Every structure is written in structure tokens, then in C-alpha cells.
CSV table of C-alpha atoms in Angstrom, one decimal:
chain,number,residue,atom,x,y,z
A,1,UNK,CA,-9.5,60.8,-131.7
A,2,UNK,CA,-9.6,63.9,-129.5
A,3,UNK,CA,-6.6,66.1,-129.9
A,4,UNK,CA,-4.9,68.0,-127.1
A,5,UNK,CA,-6.1,71.7,-127.3
A,6,UNK,CA,-2.6,72.9,-126.5
A,7,UNK,CA,-1.2,70.9,-129.5
A,8,UNK,CA,-3.9,72.5,-131.7
A,9,UNK,CA,-3.0,76.0,-130.6
A,10,UNK,CA,0.7,75.2,-131.1
A,11,UNK,CA,0.1,74.1,-134.7
A,12,UNK,CA,-2.0,77.2,-135.4
A,13,UNK,CA,0.7,79.4,-134.0
A,14,UNK,CA,3.5,77.8,-136.0
A,15,UNK,CA,1.4,77.8,-139.2
A,16,UNK,CA,1.1,81.6,-139.2
A,17,UNK,CA,3.0,83.1,-142.2
A,18,UNK,CA,4.0,79.6,-143.4
A,19,UNK,CA,0.9,78.7,-145.4
A,20,UNK,CA,2.7,78.8,-148.7
A,21,UNK,CA,5.1,76.0,-147.6
A,22,UNK,CA,2.2,74.1,-146.0
A,23,UNK,CA,0.0,74.4,-149.1
A,24,UNK,CA,2.8,73.3,-151.4
A,25,UNK,CA,3.4,70.2,-149.2
A,26,UNK,CA,-0.2,69.2,-148.6
A,27,UNK,CA,-2.3,70.7,-151.5
A,28,UNK,CA,-0.1,71.1,-154.6
A,29,UNK,CA,-3.4,71.7,-156.6
A,30,UNK,CA,-3.3,75.2,-155.0
A,31,UNK,CA,-0.1,76.0,-157.0
A,32,UNK,CA,-1.9,78.2,-159.6
A,33,UNK,CA,-3.6,80.2,-156.9
A,34,UNK,CA,-0.2,80.6,-155.0
A,35,UNK,CA,1.5,81.9,-158.1
A,36,UNK,CA,-1.3,84.5,-158.7
A,37,UNK,CA,-2.3,85.3,-155.1
A,38,UNK,CA,-5.0,87.9,-155.0
A,39,UNK,CA,-6.2,87.0,-158.6
A,40,UNK,CA,-8.8,84.6,-159.7
A,41,UNK,CA,-7.8,81.2,-161.1
A,42,UNK,CA,-9.6,77.9,-161.9
A,43,UNK,CA,-11.1,76.4,-158.7
A,44,UNK,CA,-9.0,73.5,-157.4
A,45,UNK,CA,-12.3,71.6,-156.6
A,46,UNK,CA,-14.8,72.6,-159.3
A,47,UNK,CA,-12.4,73.6,-162.1
A,48,UNK,CA,-13.7,76.2,-164.5
A,49,UNK,CA,-11.9,79.4,-165.4
A,50,UNK,CA,-11.8,81.9,-162.5
A,51,UNK,CA,-13.8,80.6,-159.5
A,52,UNK,CA,-11.2,80.7,-156.8
A,53,UNK,CA,-8.5,82.9,-155.3
A,54,UNK,CA,-6.2,83.1,-152.4
A,55,UNK,CA,-6.2,86.5,-150.7
A,56,UNK,CA,-3.2,88.7,-151.4
A,57,UNK,CA,-1.6,88.2,-147.9
A,58,UNK,CA,-2.7,84.6,-147.6
A,59,UNK,CA,0.6,83.5,-146.1
A,60,UNK,CA,-0.4,84.9,-142.8
A,61,UNK,CA,-3.7,83.0,-142.3
A,62,UNK,CA,-4.1,80.8,-145.4
A,63,UNK,CA,-7.4,82.4,-146.3
A,64,UNK,CA,-9.1,82.1,-149.7
A,65,UNK,CA,-12.5,82.2,-151.4
A,66,UNK,CA,-14.5,80.0,-153.8
A,67,UNK,CA,-17.2,81.7,-155.8
A,68,UNK,CA,-19.4,78.6,-155.3
A,69,UNK,CA,-18.5,77.4,-151.8
A,70,UNK,CA,-17.7,80.7,-150.1
A,71,UNK,CA,-15.0,82.1,-147.9
A,72,UNK,CA,-12.4,80.0,-146.1
A,73,UNK,CA,-11.1,82.1,-143.2
A,74,UNK,CA,-7.9,80.2,-142.6
A,75,UNK,CA,-5.7,77.5,-144.1
A,76,UNK,CA,-7.2,74.8,-142.0
A,77,UNK,CA,-10.7,75.4,-143.4
A,78,UNK,CA,-9.2,75.6,-146.9
A,79,UNK,CA,-7.3,72.3,-146.6
A,80,UNK,CA,-10.4,70.6,-145.2
A,81,UNK,CA,-12.3,71.7,-148.3
A,82,UNK,CA,-9.6,71.0,-150.9
A,83,UNK,CA,-8.5,67.6,-149.5
A,84,UNK,CA,-11.9,66.5,-148.0
A,85,UNK,CA,-10.3,66.1,-144.6
A,86,UNK,CA,-11.8,66.6,-141.2
A,87,UNK,CA,-10.3,69.0,-138.7
A,88,UNK,CA,-8.2,66.6,-136.6
A,89,UNK,CA,-6.7,65.1,-139.7
A,90,UNK,CA,-5.9,68.6,-141.1
A,91,UNK,CA,-4.3,69.7,-137.8
A,92,UNK,CA,-2.1,66.5,-137.8
A,93,UNK,CA,-1.0,66.9,-141.4
A,94,UNK,CA,-0.2,70.6,-141.0
A,95,UNK,CA,1.6,69.8,-137.7
A,96,UNK,CA,3.7,67.1,-139.4
A,97,UNK,CA,4.8,69.5,-142.1
A,98,UNK,CA,5.8,72.0,-139.4
A,99,UNK,CA,7.5,69.4,-137.2
A,100,UNK,CA,5.2,69.8,-134.2
A,101,UNK,CA,5.5,67.0,-131.6
A,102,UNK,CA,2.7,65.0,-129.8
A,103,UNK,CA,0.4,64.8,-132.8
A,104,UNK,CA,-0.7,61.3,-132.1
A,105,UNK,CA,1.0,60.0,-135.3
A,106,UNK,CA,4.3,59.8,-137.1
A,107,UNK,CA,5.9,63.2,-137.2
A,108,UNK,CA,7.9,64.6,-140.1
A,109,UNK,CA,11.5,64.8,-138.9
A,110,UNK,CA,13.1,68.0,-140.3
A,111,UNK,CA,16.4,67.4,-142.3
A,112,UNK,CA,19.6,68.6,-140.7
A,113,UNK,CA,20.4,70.3,-144.0
A,114,UNK,CA,17.8,71.8,-146.3
A,115,UNK,CA,17.7,70.2,-149.8
A,116,UNK,CA,16.0,72.2,-152.5
A,117,UNK,CA,16.4,72.3,-156.2
A,118,UNK,CA,15.0,74.4,-159.1
A,119,UNK,CA,15.5,73.2,-162.6
A,120,UNK,CA,14.1,71.8,-165.8
A,121,UNK,CA,12.8,68.2,-165.8
A,122,UNK,CA,14.8,66.2,-168.2
A,123,UNK,CA,13.6,62.7,-167.2
A,124,UNK,CA,10.9,61.4,-164.8
A,125,UNK,CA,9.7,57.8,-164.6
A,126,UNK,CA,9.2,54.8,-162.3
A,127,UNK,CA,12.4,52.7,-161.9
A,128,UNK,CA,14.0,50.4,-159.3
A,129,UNK,CA,15.8,52.4,-156.7
A,130,UNK,CA,19.1,53.6,-158.1
A,131,UNK,CA,18.3,51.7,-161.2
A,132,UNK,CA,19.3,48.4,-159.5
A,133,UNK,CA,16.9,45.6,-160.4
A,134,UNK,CA,17.4,44.1,-157.0
A,135,UNK,CA,15.9,47.1,-155.3
A,136,UNK,CA,12.3,48.0,-154.7
A,137,UNK,CA,10.3,49.9,-157.3
A,138,UNK,CA,10.8,53.7,-156.8
A,139,UNK,CA,10.5,56.9,-158.8
A,140,UNK,CA,13.2,59.1,-160.2
A,141,UNK,CA,13.5,62.6,-161.7
A,142,UNK,CA,16.5,64.3,-163.3
A,143,UNK,CA,16.6,68.1,-163.2
A,144,UNK,CA,18.9,70.3,-165.1
A,145,UNK,CA,19.7,73.3,-162.9
A,146,UNK,CA,20.2,76.9,-164.0
A,147,UNK,CA,24.0,76.4,-163.8
A,148,UNK,CA,23.6,73.5,-166.3
A,149,UNK,CA,24.5,70.9,-163.7
A,150,UNK,CA,22.1,67.9,-163.3
A,151,UNK,CA,20.8,66.3,-160.2
A,152,UNK,CA,18.9,63.0,-159.9
A,153,UNK,CA,16.4,62.5,-157.1
A,154,UNK,CA,14.5,59.4,-155.9
A,155,UNK,CA,11.3,58.7,-154.0
A,156,UNK,CA,7.7,57.7,-154.4
A,157,UNK,CA,6.6,60.7,-152.4
A,158,UNK,CA,8.4,62.8,-155.0
A,159,UNK,CA,6.2,61.2,-157.6
A,160,UNK,CA,3.1,62.1,-155.6
A,161,UNK,CA,4.3,65.7,-155.3
A,162,UNK,CA,5.1,66.1,-159.0
A,163,UNK,CA,1.9,64.4,-160.1
A,164,UNK,CA,0.0,66.9,-157.9
A,165,UNK,CA,1.3,69.8,-160.0
A,166,UNK,CA,0.9,67.8,-163.3
A,167,UNK,CA,4.7,68.1,-164.0
A,168,UNK,CA,6.1,66.7,-167.1
A,169,UNK,CA,9.4,66.6,-169.0
A,170,UNK,CA,10.4,70.2,-170.0
A,171,UNK,CA,8.7,71.9,-167.1
A,172,UNK,CA,10.6,74.0,-164.7
A,173,UNK,CA,9.9,73.0,-161.1
A,174,UNK,CA,11.1,73.6,-157.5
A,175,UNK,CA,11.3,70.5,-155.3
A,176,UNK,CA,12.2,70.6,-151.6
A,177,UNK,CA,12.9,67.7,-149.2
A,178,UNK,CA,10.7,68.5,-146.2
A,179,UNK,CA,12.0,65.6,-144.1
A,180,UNK,CA,11.3,62.0,-143.2
A,181,UNK,CA,8.3,60.2,-141.7
A,182,UNK,CA,8.5,56.8,-140.1
A,183,UNK,CA,6.1,54.3,-141.7
A,184,UNK,CA,5.4,50.5,-141.6
A,185,UNK,CA,5.0,48.2,-144.5
A,186,UNK,CA,4.8,44.4,-144.3
A,187,UNK,CA,5.6,44.7,-140.6
A,188,UNK,CA,8.8,46.5,-141.5
A,189,UNK,CA,9.7,50.0,-140.4
A,190,UNK,CA,11.0,52.6,-143.0
A,191,UNK,CA,11.8,56.2,-143.1
A,192,UNK,CA,9.9,57.7,-146.0
A,193,UNK,CA,11.3,60.9,-147.5
A,194,UNK,CA,8.7,63.6,-147.9
A,195,UNK,CA,8.9,66.1,-150.7
A,196,UNK,CA,7.0,69.2,-151.8
A,197,UNK,CA,7.0,70.5,-155.4
A,198,UNK,CA,5.6,73.5,-157.3
A,199,UNK,CA,6.0,74.9,-160.8
A,200,UNK,CA,8.8,77.4,-161.3
A,201,UNK,CA,9.7,79.9,-164.0
A,202,UNK,CA,12.5,79.3,-166.4
A,203,UNK,CA,15.3,82.0,-166.5
A,204,UNK,CA,13.7,83.3,-169.7
A,205,UNK,CA,10.3,83.5,-168.1
A,206,UNK,CA,11.7,85.3,-165.0
A,207,UNK,CA,13.5,87.8,-167.2
A,208,UNK,CA,10.3,88.4,-169.3
A,209,UNK,CA,8.3,88.8,-166.1
A,210,UNK,CA,10.8,91.2,-164.6
A,211,UNK,CA,10.7,93.3,-167.8
A,212,UNK,CA,6.9,93.3,-167.8
A,213,UNK,CA,6.8,94.3,-164.1
A,214,UNK,CA,9.3,97.1,-164.8
A,215,UNK,CA,7.3,98.3,-167.7
A,216,UNK,CA,4.1,98.2,-165.6
A,217,UNK,CA,5.8,100.1,-162.7
A,218,UNK,CA,7.1,102.7,-165.2
A,219,UNK,CA,3.6,103.2,-166.6
A,220,UNK,CA,2.1,103.5,-163.1
A,221,UNK,CA,4.8,106.0,-162.1
A,222,UNK,CA,4.2,108.0,-165.2
A,223,UNK,CA,0.4,108.0,-164.6
A,224,UNK,CA,1.0,109.2,-161.0
A,225,UNK,CA,3.3,111.9,-162.2
A,226,UNK,CA,0.8,112.9,-164.9
A,227,UNK,CA,-2.0,113.1,-162.3
A,228,UNK,CA,0.2,115.3,-160.0
A,229,UNK,CA,1.1,117.7,-162.8
A,230,UNK,CA,-2.4,118.0,-164.0
A,231,UNK,CA,-3.9,118.9,-160.6
A,232,UNK,CA,-1.1,121.5,-160.2
A,233,UNK,CA,-1.7,122.9,-163.7
A,234,UNK,CA,-5.5,123.1,-163.1
A,235,UNK,CA,-5.0,124.9,-159.7
A,236,UNK,CA,-5.2,128.6,-159.3
A,237,UNK,CA,-2.9,131.1,-157.6
A,238,UNK,CA,-4.2,132.7,-154.4
A,239,UNK,CA,-4.3,136.1,-156.1
A,240,UNK,CA,-7.1,134.9,-158.4
A,241,UNK,CA,-10.6,136.1,-157.9
A,242,UNK,CA,-12.6,132.8,-157.6
A,243,UNK,CA,-15.0,131.3,-155.1
A,244,UNK,CA,-12.5,128.5,-154.3
A,245,UNK,CA,-9.8,131.1,-153.6
A,246,UNK,CA,-12.1,132.9,-151.2
A,247,UNK,CA,-12.7,129.5,-149.4
A,248,UNK,CA,-8.9,129.0,-149.0
A,249,UNK,CA,-8.4,132.6,-147.8
A,250,UNK,CA,-11.2,132.1,-145.3
A,251,UNK,CA,-9.6,128.9,-144.1
A,252,UNK,CA,-6.2,130.6,-143.6
A,253,UNK,CA,-7.8,133.6,-142.0
A,254,UNK,CA,-9.6,131.4,-139.4
A,255,UNK,CA,-6.2,130.2,-138.4
A,256,UNK,CA,-4.7,133.7,-138.4
A,257,UNK,CA,-2.1,132.6,-141.0
A,258,UNK,CA,-3.0,134.5,-144.1
A,259,UNK,CA,0.0,136.7,-144.6
A,260,UNK,CA,-0.8,140.3,-145.7
A,261,UNK,CA,2.1,140.4,-148.1
A,262,UNK,CA,1.5,136.8,-149.4
A,263,UNK,CA,4.9,135.7,-148.0
A,264,UNK,CA,5.0,131.9,-147.7
A,265,UNK,CA,2.2,131.2,-150.2
A,266,UNK,CA,4.4,130.7,-153.3
A,267,UNK,CA,4.1,126.9,-152.9
A,268,UNK,CA,0.3,127.2,-152.6
A,269,UNK,CA,-2.4,126.9,-155.2
A,270,UNK,CA,-6.1,126.2,-155.0
A,271,UNK,CA,-8.0,123.7,-157.1
A,272,UNK,CA,-11.5,125.0,-157.9
A,273,UNK,CA,-13.2,121.6,-157.7
A,274,UNK,CA,-11.2,118.5,-156.8
A,275,UNK,CA,-13.0,115.2,-156.5
A,276,UNK,CA,-12.7,113.3,-153.2
A,277,UNK,CA,-12.7,109.5,-153.3
A,278,UNK,CA,-13.2,107.2,-150.4
A,279,UNK,CA,-11.9,103.9,-151.8
A,280,UNK,CA,-13.7,103.5,-155.1
A,281,UNK,CA,-16.6,105.8,-154.1
A,282,UNK,CA,-16.4,109.5,-155.1
A,283,UNK,CA,-18.0,111.6,-152.4
A,284,UNK,CA,-18.1,114.8,-154.3
A,285,UNK,CA,-15.9,117.7,-155.5
A,286,UNK,CA,-14.5,120.4,-153.2
A,287,UNK,CA,-12.2,123.4,-153.3
A,288,UNK,CA,-8.8,122.2,-152.2
A,289,UNK,CA,-5.7,123.9,-150.9
A,290,UNK,CA,-2.8,122.4,-152.9
A,291,UNK,CA,0.9,122.4,-151.8
A,292,UNK,CA,4.0,121.2,-153.6
A,293,UNK,CA,6.0,118.6,-151.7
A,294,UNK,CA,9.6,118.5,-152.8
A,295,UNK,CA,12.7,116.5,-151.9
A,296,UNK,CA,15.9,118.0,-150.5
A,297,UNK,CA,17.0,119.0,-154.0
A,298,UNK,CA,13.8,120.8,-154.7
A,299,UNK,CA,12.3,118.1,-157.1
A,300,UNK,CA,8.6,117.7,-157.0
A,301,UNK,CA,7.6,114.5,-155.2
A,302,UNK,CA,3.8,114.8,-154.8
A,303,UNK,CA,1.1,117.2,-153.8
A,304,UNK,CA,-0.6,117.8,-150.4
A,305,UNK,CA,-4.3,118.5,-150.5
A,306,UNK,CA,-6.5,120.1,-147.9
A,307,UNK,CA,-10.2,119.7,-148.9
A,308,UNK,CA,-12.3,122.7,-147.9
A,309,UNK,CA,-15.9,123.9,-147.7
A,310,UNK,CA,-16.8,127.2,-149.4
A,311,UNK,CA,-17.3,128.8,-146.0
A,312,UNK,CA,-13.6,128.3,-145.1
A,313,UNK,CA,-13.7,125.1,-143.0
A,314,UNK,CA,-12.2,121.7,-143.6
A,315,UNK,CA,-14.6,119.7,-145.8
A,316,UNK,CA,-16.7,117.1,-144.0
A,317,UNK,CA,-15.0,114.1,-145.5
A,318,UNK,CA,-13.2,111.2,-143.8
A,319,UNK,CA,-9.7,112.6,-144.3
A,320,UNK,CA,-9.7,116.2,-145.3
A,321,UNK,CA,-5.9,116.2,-145.6
A,322,UNK,CA,-4.4,113.9,-148.1
A,323,UNK,CA,-1.1,113.3,-150.0
A,324,UNK,CA,-1.3,112.2,-153.6
A,325,UNK,CA,0.3,108.8,-154.4
A,326,UNK,CA,4.1,109.1,-154.7
A,327,UNK,CA,5.4,107.8,-158.1
A,328,UNK,CA,7.7,104.7,-157.9
A,329,UNK,CA,11.3,105.7,-157.6
A,330,UNK,CA,10.5,108.7,-155.3
A,331,UNK,CA,9.9,108.9,-151.6
A,332,UNK,CA,8.0,111.1,-149.2
A,333,UNK,CA,10.7,110.5,-146.6
A,334,UNK,CA,12.9,113.5,-146.3
A,335,UNK,CA,10.5,115.8,-148.3
A,336,UNK,CA,8.8,119.0,-147.2
A,337,UNK,CA,6.5,121.8,-148.3
A,338,UNK,CA,8.8,124.7,-148.9
A,339,UNK,CA,7.2,127.9,-147.8
A,340,UNK,CA,10.3,129.9,-148.6
A,341,UNK,CA,13.6,129.5,-150.5
A,342,UNK,CA,16.5,127.8,-148.7
A,343,UNK,CA,17.9,129.9,-145.9
A,344,UNK,CA,21.1,129.4,-143.8
A,345,UNK,CA,18.8,129.3,-140.7
A,346,UNK,CA,15.6,127.4,-141.3
A,347,UNK,CA,12.7,126.3,-139.2
A,348,UNK,CA,10.6,123.2,-139.7
A,349,UNK,CA,7.3,122.0,-138.2
A,350,UNK,CA,5.0,119.2,-138.9
A,351,UNK,CA,1.8,120.8,-140.2
A,352,UNK,CA,1.4,123.4,-142.9
A,353,UNK,CA,-0.6,125.6,-140.6
A,354,UNK,CA,2.0,125.2,-137.8
A,355,UNK,CA,4.8,126.3,-140.2
A,356,UNK,CA,2.9,129.3,-141.3
A,357,UNK,CA,2.2,130.2,-137.7
A,358,UNK,CA,5.9,130.0,-136.8
A,359,UNK,CA,6.7,132.4,-139.7
A,360,UNK,CA,4.2,134.9,-138.3
A,361,UNK,CA,5.3,134.4,-134.7
A,362,UNK,CA,9.1,134.6,-135.4
A,363,UNK,CA,9.6,136.0,-138.9
A,364,UNK,CA,11.8,132.9,-139.5
A,365,UNK,CA,11.6,130.9,-142.7
A,366,UNK,CA,9.8,127.7,-141.9
A,367,UNK,CA,8.8,124.6,-143.9
A,368,UNK,CA,6.2,121.9,-143.2
A,369,UNK,CA,7.4,118.3,-143.0
A,370,UNK,CA,3.7,117.1,-142.9
A,371,UNK,CA,4.0,114.4,-140.1
A,372,UNK,CA,6.0,113.0,-137.3
A,373,UNK,CA,7.6,110.5,-139.8
A,374,UNK,CA,8.4,113.5,-142.0
A,375,UNK,CA,10.1,115.1,-139.1
A,376,UNK,CA,12.2,112.1,-138.4
A,377,UNK,CA,13.3,111.6,-142.0
A,378,UNK,CA,13.7,115.3,-143.1
A,379,UNK,CA,16.7,115.8,-145.2
A,380,UNK,CA,18.4,119.2,-144.8
A,381,UNK,CA,19.2,120.8,-148.2
A,382,UNK,CA,22.6,122.3,-149.0
A,383,UNK,CA,23.1,125.7,-147.6
A,384,UNK,CA,21.3,125.3,-144.3
A,385,UNK,CA,23.6,125.7,-141.3
A,386,UNK,CA,21.1,125.8,-138.4
A,387,UNK,CA,17.7,124.2,-138.0
A,388,UNK,CA,15.0,125.2,-135.6
A,389,UNK,CA,12.6,122.4,-134.9
A,390,UNK,CA,9.1,123.5,-133.8
A,391,UNK,CA,7.6,120.4,-132.3
A,392,UNK,CA,4.0,119.5,-131.7
A,393,UNK,CA,3.1,118.9,-128.1
A,394,UNK,CA,1.0,115.8,-128.0
A,395,UNK,CA,-0.5,113.8,-125.1
A,396,UNK,CA,1.3,110.8,-126.6
A,397,UNK,CA,4.6,112.6,-126.7
A,398,UNK,CA,5.1,111.5,-130.3
A,399,UNK,CA,5.8,115.0,-131.7
A,400,UNK,CA,8.5,115.7,-129.2
A,401,UNK,CA,10.1,112.3,-129.7
A,402,UNK,CA,10.2,112.8,-133.4
A,403,UNK,CA,11.8,116.2,-132.9
A,404,UNK,CA,14.5,114.8,-130.6
A,405,UNK,CA,15.2,111.9,-133.0
A,406,UNK,CA,15.8,114.5,-135.8
A,407,UNK,CA,17.9,116.6,-133.5
A,408,UNK,CA,20.1,113.7,-132.7
A,409,UNK,CA,20.7,112.8,-136.4
A,410,UNK,CA,21.3,116.4,-137.5
A,411,UNK,CA,23.8,117.1,-134.8
A,412,UNK,CA,25.7,113.9,-135.8
A,413,UNK,CA,25.7,115.5,-139.3
A,414,UNK,CA,27.3,118.6,-138.0
A,415,UNK,CA,24.2,120.9,-138.2
A,416,UNK,CA,23.3,123.2,-135.3
A,417,UNK,CA,19.8,122.4,-133.9
A,418,UNK,CA,17.4,124.0,-131.5
A,419,UNK,CA,14.1,122.3,-130.5
A,420,UNK,CA,11.1,124.5,-129.5
A,421,UNK,CA,8.0,123.2,-127.8
A,422,UNK,CA,4.7,125.2,-127.2
A,423,UNK,CA,4.8,126.7,-123.7
A,424,UNK,CA,1.2,126.0,-122.9
A,425,UNK,CA,-0.8,123.2,-121.3
A,426,UNK,CA,-2.8,120.7,-123.4
A,427,UNK,CA,-6.5,121.4,-122.6
A,428,UNK,CA,-8.5,118.5,-121.3
A,429,UNK,CA,-10.0,116.4,-124.0
A,430,UNK,CA,-7.6,117.6,-126.7
A,431,UNK,CA,-4.9,115.4,-128.2
A,432,UNK,CA,-2.3,118.1,-128.3
A,433,UNK,CA,-1.2,121.7,-129.1
A,434,UNK,CA,1.1,123.3,-131.7
A,435,UNK,CA,2.4,126.7,-132.6
A,436,UNK,CA,-0.9,127.6,-134.4
A,437,UNK,CA,-2.5,127.3,-130.9
A,438,UNK,CA,0.3,129.5,-129.5
A,439,UNK,CA,-0.4,132.1,-132.3
A,440,UNK,CA,-4.2,132.1,-131.7
A,441,UNK,CA,-3.8,132.4,-127.9
A,442,UNK,CA,-1.4,135.3,-128.4
A,443,UNK,CA,-3.7,137.1,-130.7
A,444,UNK,CA,-7.1,136.6,-129.0
A,445,UNK,CA,-6.0,135.5,-125.5
């Protein structure tokens, strides 16, 4: 039967970001893959050990891959494969789960009140409905909930849902009443209750997983902190006589921001040979200008890296400026590269080179907040009474918007604020100008 294209598009639209619910209702054999999204599990069709996985963000599109059968770009293709359905049947079944109208068949009516339970199966078996011998044969399951209360549920579709996940007494499961569907049997009409079911963790399993995840996060954070400290330890001060130091000095001199007295360079160091990775591929090692990024209390958050060539230019890599990964429990929001100690009157600018340019142009202490987001989230440390914001002038206007957003917040906090914008036009074909461009124009015209 041909389906209305508008109905197909509506089902596709509503299915987006609801594929977990759909899979649990229509393909409970995908439960292991749902629990370990992004990791390999036994294939729901071929079995084995690790032949299948759902993609990490499968809930948006429902996509997955089988090592034997290939890639399934969306949940419709995946359900057709798992359940051996054709496309119209798949659209109808998904639409019924979602409650879409005009599907050409009985639609699942959504319940007025959601009914969902998570508990340990104490009893499950076939029995006459409500254990009354006069009633038709049905199926019952009794769950003991986490609060120790019990609930008894009935329905043949419940049996289908639990069999689909191979549930047995002692298992923890989650069952959800999706709704009702009108059916006919022996020329009589009935409303059949539709259930979904999936395996769940017991309270002890949840606690164990939470502890394991915390331990994993702690180890990852420690590894990140260790990597940050090692790179800083292996870096050299700008006063050192080394080829990498010469590269960094050439880079700063090209921007006219190498202070003769070294003022503003206390937070700098130079790594003599830092590897550059693009994904899992290492492209090479380069001299790198390293800067400490600290929070409003002066605690080290991460490092900012500028990869250089030995002749004093940015290295020819995809992203010559990078932040190291921030350890869990810390945030780049509000942080800055401190080029001076805390002053009662402080300037801030986005880029490192811009902040150094402001210091040379005005003599004012100035810090780098790295980006427009850093501008918006900057946290003023104790002791600062007045802030000068040196905004980038972009064709998009983003730099000035970020500056105004910060100004509004700081004024509400009782801090005096002035915003400065480069008084020069943006040249044709250029994305914007900043105070390093102002400095260069002033020095060389």
C-alpha cells in the first residue's frame, strides 16, 4: 500500500531524538547496544561477540553499523534489517509508537497518564487475567520497586516485551505502558495495551557504576593535569638561548609585541619541540609558545599553545593555536592568560597578541581572555575596581557584542567598565581588526 509522503515526512520528523524509545518498543533485541551506545556488542542478527554498535549519538538519527552487513544511516533502515520489515511497515510501526495519525492502520493511543516502573522481577508467568479462571488467558509480572513496594502488571504484549529482552525472575527491568491499540479477534474489538521493556541496573549496580565512572573521571583528570604540568616543566623561559626561543622571539617581533624589558612575558614559556596531533595522526613536532591559563583565583586551568615555525611564523598546521584539554572539575570559562599581576585598573582583550599590543600602546596591564566566549565569561579577580575591555572589531560584530555583554554583567556587579574598539576600518577581504593592527599601523603607517 502506498503511503502519503506527508505522513512519511511527519513520522521522520517526530522520530528525531526519540530512537531510544522507538527501539525499546519495536526492537528490544537492541537493548545491549542501547546500554553501550558507541561500543561494540553482539550483533542482534548474527550473534557473535562484537559485530554491531549503535553510534554514540544514535538517539538523533537511530544510526548503527554491523561489521558484516554495513552501515545503517537511520533508525528506519536499522529496523528494516533487525525485524526483516519493508519500508512502509517500518514507517507505520514507528508512527504508531509516536502516535502519528493517518497511518492506514490502528494507531497507538497515548495514555493520559504515563505509567512506568523500574524494579526487580519477583514473579512472571501466564495466568488467567487477574487470576480469575473465568477470564481469558493473559500474562502477569510482579515487580519489587526500589522503595520495596510491589506492583503487578498484566498483558500479553507485556510478555512479548519481556521475552524480547530475555527477562527472568531476579532481573531488574524498566517497563513502560506506551498506550493502546485497537485490534479485532473473533469479530470482536479490543483495546490492546502496548508495553516496552528494557533491562535496568539494580541500585547496587548503579552505585558500582557511579563509583567506577567517578574513578575513571578522576584518573582522566589526573592524566590531563599531569600532561599540562609536564609540558610546562619541559618548556624554557624566553631568556634561554635556544633555537625555539629565537623562533618565539621572531614571532613576537613580527607583531611588534616583544617588550624590551620582558614585561608581560612572565606567563610565557617556549617548548622546544611539541608534537602536533590532528585527531590520531601526529603531523610533526614544532617550537611552541606556551602560556598559563588561570582562573580568577590564579589556579592553573590549562595551557594555551601557539605552534611556530623556526623562522618566526605560525606553523603550517590546521589549528596553530590550541588549548590543552581542561581537567574535569575545572572550566575554561572565566579564565585568562595573566600577563601581569592583579591591578586595580585592568585591561582585557581576546587574543594574546592583542593584549600585548594594548600594553605597548597604553602602558596598562592587560590580560588575554583567549576568545569571545572567554570575554563573555571572564571573572574579575578580587582587587580589580575598573576594567577596560579592548574589543576585536569583526565583520560579524561578535567581538563587540561579547564586549558589551561583559560590560553589562560587570556593571551589574558594581565594577566600572570602559569598552574600546579599534578606530580603523576593516580592510576589504579581511574578517576583522584588533589592537595589534592598530599598533602595527601606528608604528609603520
